[in-house]
Amino acid sequence: GARMRKPYPGSCHCGAVRFQADIDLTRPTYRCNCSVCRRNRFWPAIVMPADFRLLAGEGELVEYRFNSLRNSHHFCRTCGVRPFGIGNNVPGGERIYGVNLGCLENATPEELDAAPITYVDGAHDNWQQPPALTGYL
């Protein structure tokens, strides 16, 4: 069907990090049970590099990597909010952004409530099927 991509402004909590991302909230969003996503309650939409613009705060971002070190998690050094992550291990080798929907400034509760959620079992590197329990994610 037609793409429903819209530009959304976003920020960390203190406002030091600002971005704009073109996101189609009718496409799948993700909830993952891995240790870092679980602790952060991270809820990303996948955004291609051409659709993501970091507007301010590059120097305020701290990068965190763990485990395979393939994916980078970026958070604000002041307020600790993680506006996005970058996936570096995707088919075709292109980087993708995981933009935290909680950081979008003008996504309506109705848009967020209607966004489809795909649950992934990142804790076990089992990306083909969802984890057995998802209500806590």
PDB file of C-alpha atoms in Angstrom:
ATOM      1  CA  GLY A   1       0.000   0.000   0.000  1.00  0.00           C
ATOM      2  CA  ALA A   2       0.897   3.669   0.039  1.00  0.00           C
ATOM      3  CA  ARG A   3       3.628   4.779   2.400  1.00  0.00           C
ATOM      4  CA  MET A   4       2.311   6.934   5.229  1.00  0.00           C
ATOM      5  CA  ARG A   5       5.652   8.426   6.221  1.00  0.00           C
ATOM      6  CA  LYS A   6       5.514  11.710   8.146  1.00  0.00           C
ATOM      7  CA  PRO A   7       8.286  13.855   9.578  1.00  0.00           C
ATOM      8  CA  TYR A   8       8.307  13.720  13.383  1.00  0.00           C
ATOM      9  CA  PRO A   9      10.476  15.977  15.533  1.00  0.00           C
ATOM     10  CA  GLY A  10      12.011  14.228  18.507  1.00  0.00           C
ATOM     11  CA  SER A  11      14.260  14.878  21.471  1.00  0.00           C
ATOM     12  CA  CYS A  12      15.725  13.474  24.627  1.00  0.00           C
ATOM     13  CA  HIS A  13      14.063  14.557  27.898  1.00  0.00           C
ATOM     14  CA  CYS A  14      16.228  17.624  28.592  1.00  0.00           C
ATOM     15  CA  GLY A  15      16.132  18.771  24.965  1.00  0.00           C
ATOM     16  CA  ALA A  16      19.888  18.737  24.349  1.00  0.00           C
ATOM     17  CA  VAL A  17      19.537  16.052  21.650  1.00  0.00           C
ATOM     18  CA  ARG A  18      17.102  16.884  18.856  1.00  0.00           C
ATOM     19  CA  PHE A  19      16.292  14.992  15.673  1.00  0.00           C
ATOM     20  CA  GLN A  20      13.722  14.627  12.943  1.00  0.00           C
ATOM     21  CA  ALA A  21      12.708  11.262  11.528  1.00  0.00           C
ATOM     22  CA  ASP A  22      10.338  10.324   8.722  1.00  0.00           C
ATOM     23  CA  ILE A  23       8.300   7.420  10.121  1.00  0.00           C
ATOM     24  CA  ASP A  24       5.301   5.435   8.927  1.00  0.00           C
ATOM     25  CA  LEU A  25       3.514   4.502  12.169  1.00  0.00           C
ATOM     26  CA  THR A  26       1.269   2.056  10.286  1.00  0.00           C
ATOM     27  CA  ARG A  27       4.368  -0.138   9.721  1.00  0.00           C
ATOM     28  CA  PRO A  28       5.699  -2.526  12.380  1.00  0.00           C
ATOM     29  CA  THR A  29       7.352  -1.179  15.500  1.00  0.00           C
ATOM     30  CA  TYR A  30       9.408  -3.382  17.790  1.00  0.00           C
ATOM     31  CA  ARG A  31       9.599  -4.504  21.388  1.00  0.00           C
ATOM     32  CA  CYS A  32      12.571  -6.673  22.308  1.00  0.00           C
ATOM     33  CA  ASN A  33      13.285  -8.746  25.424  1.00  0.00           C
ATOM     34  CA  CYS A  34      17.086  -8.372  25.336  1.00  0.00           C
ATOM     35  CA  SER A  35      18.761  -7.006  28.456  1.00  0.00           C
ATOM     36  CA  VAL A  36      19.310  -3.455  27.189  1.00  0.00           C
ATOM     37  CA  CYS A  37      15.911  -2.978  25.546  1.00  0.00           C
ATOM     38  CA  ARG A  38      14.197  -4.439  28.614  1.00  0.00           C
ATOM     39  CA  ARG A  39      16.014  -2.124  30.987  1.00  0.00           C
ATOM     40  CA  ASN A  40      15.355   0.930  28.813  1.00  0.00           C
ATOM     41  CA  ARG A  41      11.809  -0.038  27.770  1.00  0.00           C
ATOM     42  CA  PHE A  42      13.013   0.831  24.278  1.00  0.00           C
ATOM     43  CA  TRP A  43      10.254   0.971  21.616  1.00  0.00           C
ATOM     44  CA  PRO A  44      11.767   1.627  18.182  1.00  0.00           C
ATOM     45  CA  ALA A  45      10.534   2.148  14.672  1.00  0.00           C
ATOM     46  CA  ILE A  46      13.023   1.261  11.950  1.00  0.00           C
ATOM     47  CA  VAL A  47      14.193   4.277   9.948  1.00  0.00           C
ATOM     48  CA  MET A  48      16.579   4.319   7.011  1.00  0.00           C
ATOM     49  CA  PRO A  49      19.536   6.752   7.172  1.00  0.00           C
ATOM     50  CA  ALA A  50      18.045   9.032   4.492  1.00  0.00           C
ATOM     51  CA  ASP A  51      14.978   9.493   6.722  1.00  0.00           C
ATOM     52  CA  PHE A  52      16.851  10.427   9.917  1.00  0.00           C
ATOM     53  CA  ARG A  53      18.361  13.818  10.696  1.00  0.00           C
ATOM     54  CA  LEU A  54      20.246  14.595  13.905  1.00  0.00           C
ATOM     55  CA  LEU A  55      19.583  18.320  14.384  1.00  0.00           C
ATOM     56  CA  ALA A  56      21.363  19.082  17.659  1.00  0.00           C
ATOM     57  CA  GLY A  57      23.320  17.494  20.469  1.00  0.00           C
ATOM     58  CA  GLU A  58      25.748  15.182  18.701  1.00  0.00           C
ATOM     59  CA  GLY A  59      28.336  16.108  21.344  1.00  0.00           C
ATOM     60  CA  GLU A  60      25.843  15.300  24.132  1.00  0.00           C
ATOM     61  CA  LEU A  61      25.337  11.720  22.964  1.00  0.00           C
ATOM     62  CA  VAL A  62      27.156   8.830  24.610  1.00  0.00           C
ATOM     63  CA  GLU A  63      27.486   5.585  22.675  1.00  0.00           C
ATOM     64  CA  TYR A  64      27.119   2.223  24.399  1.00  0.00           C
ATOM     65  CA  ARG A  65      27.872  -1.165  22.843  1.00  0.00           C
ATOM     66  CA  PHE A  66      27.736  -4.622  24.367  1.00  0.00           C
ATOM     67  CA  ASN A  67      27.799  -8.317  23.452  1.00  0.00           C
ATOM     68  CA  SER A  68      28.544  -8.537  19.696  1.00  0.00           C
ATOM     69  CA  LEU A  69      29.249  -4.758  19.554  1.00  0.00           C
ATOM     70  CA  ARG A  70      27.392  -4.616  16.218  1.00  0.00           C
ATOM     71  CA  ASN A  71      24.633  -2.294  17.392  1.00  0.00           C
ATOM     72  CA  SER A  72      25.238   1.076  18.989  1.00  0.00           C
ATOM     73  CA  HIS A  73      22.894   2.578  21.565  1.00  0.00           C
ATOM     74  CA  HIS A  74      22.972   6.362  21.889  1.00  0.00           C
ATOM     75  CA  PHE A  75      21.830   8.233  24.980  1.00  0.00           C
ATOM     76  CA  CYS A  76      21.970  11.774  26.298  1.00  0.00           C
ATOM     77  CA  ARG A  77      24.752  12.349  28.845  1.00  0.00           C
ATOM     78  CA  THR A  78      22.533  14.785  30.801  1.00  0.00           C
ATOM     79  CA  CYS A  79      19.107  13.151  31.109  1.00  0.00           C
ATOM     80  CA  GLY A  80      19.979   9.546  30.206  1.00  0.00           C
ATOM     81  CA  VAL A  81      17.222   9.151  27.610  1.00  0.00           C
ATOM     82  CA  ARG A  82      18.025   6.951  24.605  1.00  0.00           C
ATOM     83  CA  PRO A  83      16.480   8.614  21.535  1.00  0.00           C
ATOM     84  CA  PHE A  84      17.831   6.097  19.020  1.00  0.00           C
ATOM     85  CA  GLY A  85      20.120   3.207  18.274  1.00  0.00           C
ATOM     86  CA  ILE A  86      21.962   2.218  15.133  1.00  0.00           C
ATOM     87  CA  GLY A  87      21.923  -1.304  13.726  1.00  0.00           C
ATOM     88  CA  ASN A  88      25.064  -2.120  11.796  1.00  0.00           C
ATOM     89  CA  ASN A  89      24.410  -5.774  11.017  1.00  0.00           C
ATOM     90  CA  VAL A  90      21.530  -5.825   8.560  1.00  0.00           C
ATOM     91  CA  PRO A  91      21.133  -7.625   5.234  1.00  0.00           C
ATOM     92  CA  GLY A  92      22.794  -5.588   2.513  1.00  0.00           C
ATOM     93  CA  GLY A  93      25.067  -3.911   5.023  1.00  0.00           C
ATOM     94  CA  GLU A  94      23.153  -0.624   5.246  1.00  0.00           C
ATOM     95  CA  ARG A  95      22.934   0.967   8.651  1.00  0.00           C
ATOM     96  CA  ILE A  96      19.440   1.391  10.070  1.00  0.00           C
ATOM     97  CA  TYR A  97      18.206   3.616  12.854  1.00  0.00           C
ATOM     98  CA  GLY A  98      15.935   2.399  15.614  1.00  0.00           C
ATOM     99  CA  VAL A  99      14.120   5.570  16.665  1.00  0.00           C
ATOM    100  CA  ASN A 100      12.544   5.534  20.129  1.00  0.00           C
ATOM    101  CA  LEU A 101       8.843   6.313  19.693  1.00  0.00           C
ATOM    102  CA  GLY A 102       8.732   7.657  23.244  1.00  0.00           C
ATOM    103  CA  CYS A 103      10.984  10.509  22.092  1.00  0.00           C
ATOM    104  CA  LEU A 104       8.679  11.757  19.326  1.00  0.00           C
ATOM    105  CA  GLU A 105       7.279  15.150  20.266  1.00  0.00           C
ATOM    106  CA  ASN A 106       4.084  15.270  18.230  1.00  0.00           C
ATOM    107  CA  ALA A 107       3.014  11.662  17.693  1.00  0.00           C
ATOM    108  CA  THR A 108      -0.515  11.555  19.073  1.00  0.00           C
ATOM    109  CA  PRO A 109      -1.647   8.973  21.638  1.00  0.00           C
ATOM    110  CA  GLU A 110      -3.981   7.673  18.903  1.00  0.00           C
ATOM    111  CA  GLU A 111      -1.098   7.197  16.430  1.00  0.00           C
ATOM    112  CA  LEU A 112       1.066   5.445  19.020  1.00  0.00           C
ATOM    113  CA  ASP A 113      -1.791   3.262  20.253  1.00  0.00           C
ATOM    114  CA  ALA A 114      -2.541   2.096  16.695  1.00  0.00           C
ATOM    115  CA  ALA A 115       1.106   1.382  15.790  1.00  0.00           C
ATOM    116  CA  PRO A 116       1.545  -2.363  15.204  1.00  0.00           C
ATOM    117  CA  ILE A 117       4.033  -4.016  17.554  1.00  0.00           C
ATOM    118  CA  THR A 118       6.278  -6.926  16.558  1.00  0.00           C
ATOM    119  CA  TYR A 119       7.771  -8.703  19.584  1.00  0.00           C
ATOM    120  CA  VAL A 120      11.274 -10.096  19.104  1.00  0.00           C
ATOM    121  CA  ASP A 121      13.280 -12.553  21.197  1.00  0.00           C
ATOM    122  CA  GLY A 122      16.596 -10.707  21.123  1.00  0.00           C
ATOM    123  CA  ALA A 123      17.531 -12.269  24.462  1.00  0.00           C
ATOM    124  CA  HIS A 124      18.006 -15.594  22.652  1.00  0.00           C
ATOM    125  CA  ASP A 125      18.998 -14.291  19.186  1.00  0.00           C
ATOM    126  CA  ASN A 126      15.778 -15.896  17.967  1.00  0.00           C
ATOM    127  CA  TRP A 127      14.447 -13.272  15.551  1.00  0.00           C
ATOM    128  CA  GLN A 128      12.049 -15.625  13.727  1.00  0.00           C
ATOM    129  CA  GLN A 129       9.465 -15.975  16.476  1.00  0.00           C
ATOM    130  CA  PRO A 130       8.278 -13.841  19.370  1.00  0.00           C
ATOM    131  CA  PRO A 131       9.130 -14.680  22.971  1.00  0.00           C
ATOM    132  CA  ALA A 132       6.514 -16.696  24.850  1.00  0.00           C
ATOM    133  CA  LEU A 133       5.684 -13.802  27.185  1.00  0.00           C
ATOM    134  CA  THR A 134       5.317 -10.253  25.897  1.00  0.00           C
ATOM    135  CA  GLY A 135       2.989  -8.376  28.230  1.00  0.00           C
ATOM    136  CA  TYR A 136       5.866  -6.941  30.262  1.00  0.00           C
ATOM    137  CA  LEU A 137       7.621  -5.535  27.194  1.00  0.00           C
TER     138      LEU A 137
END
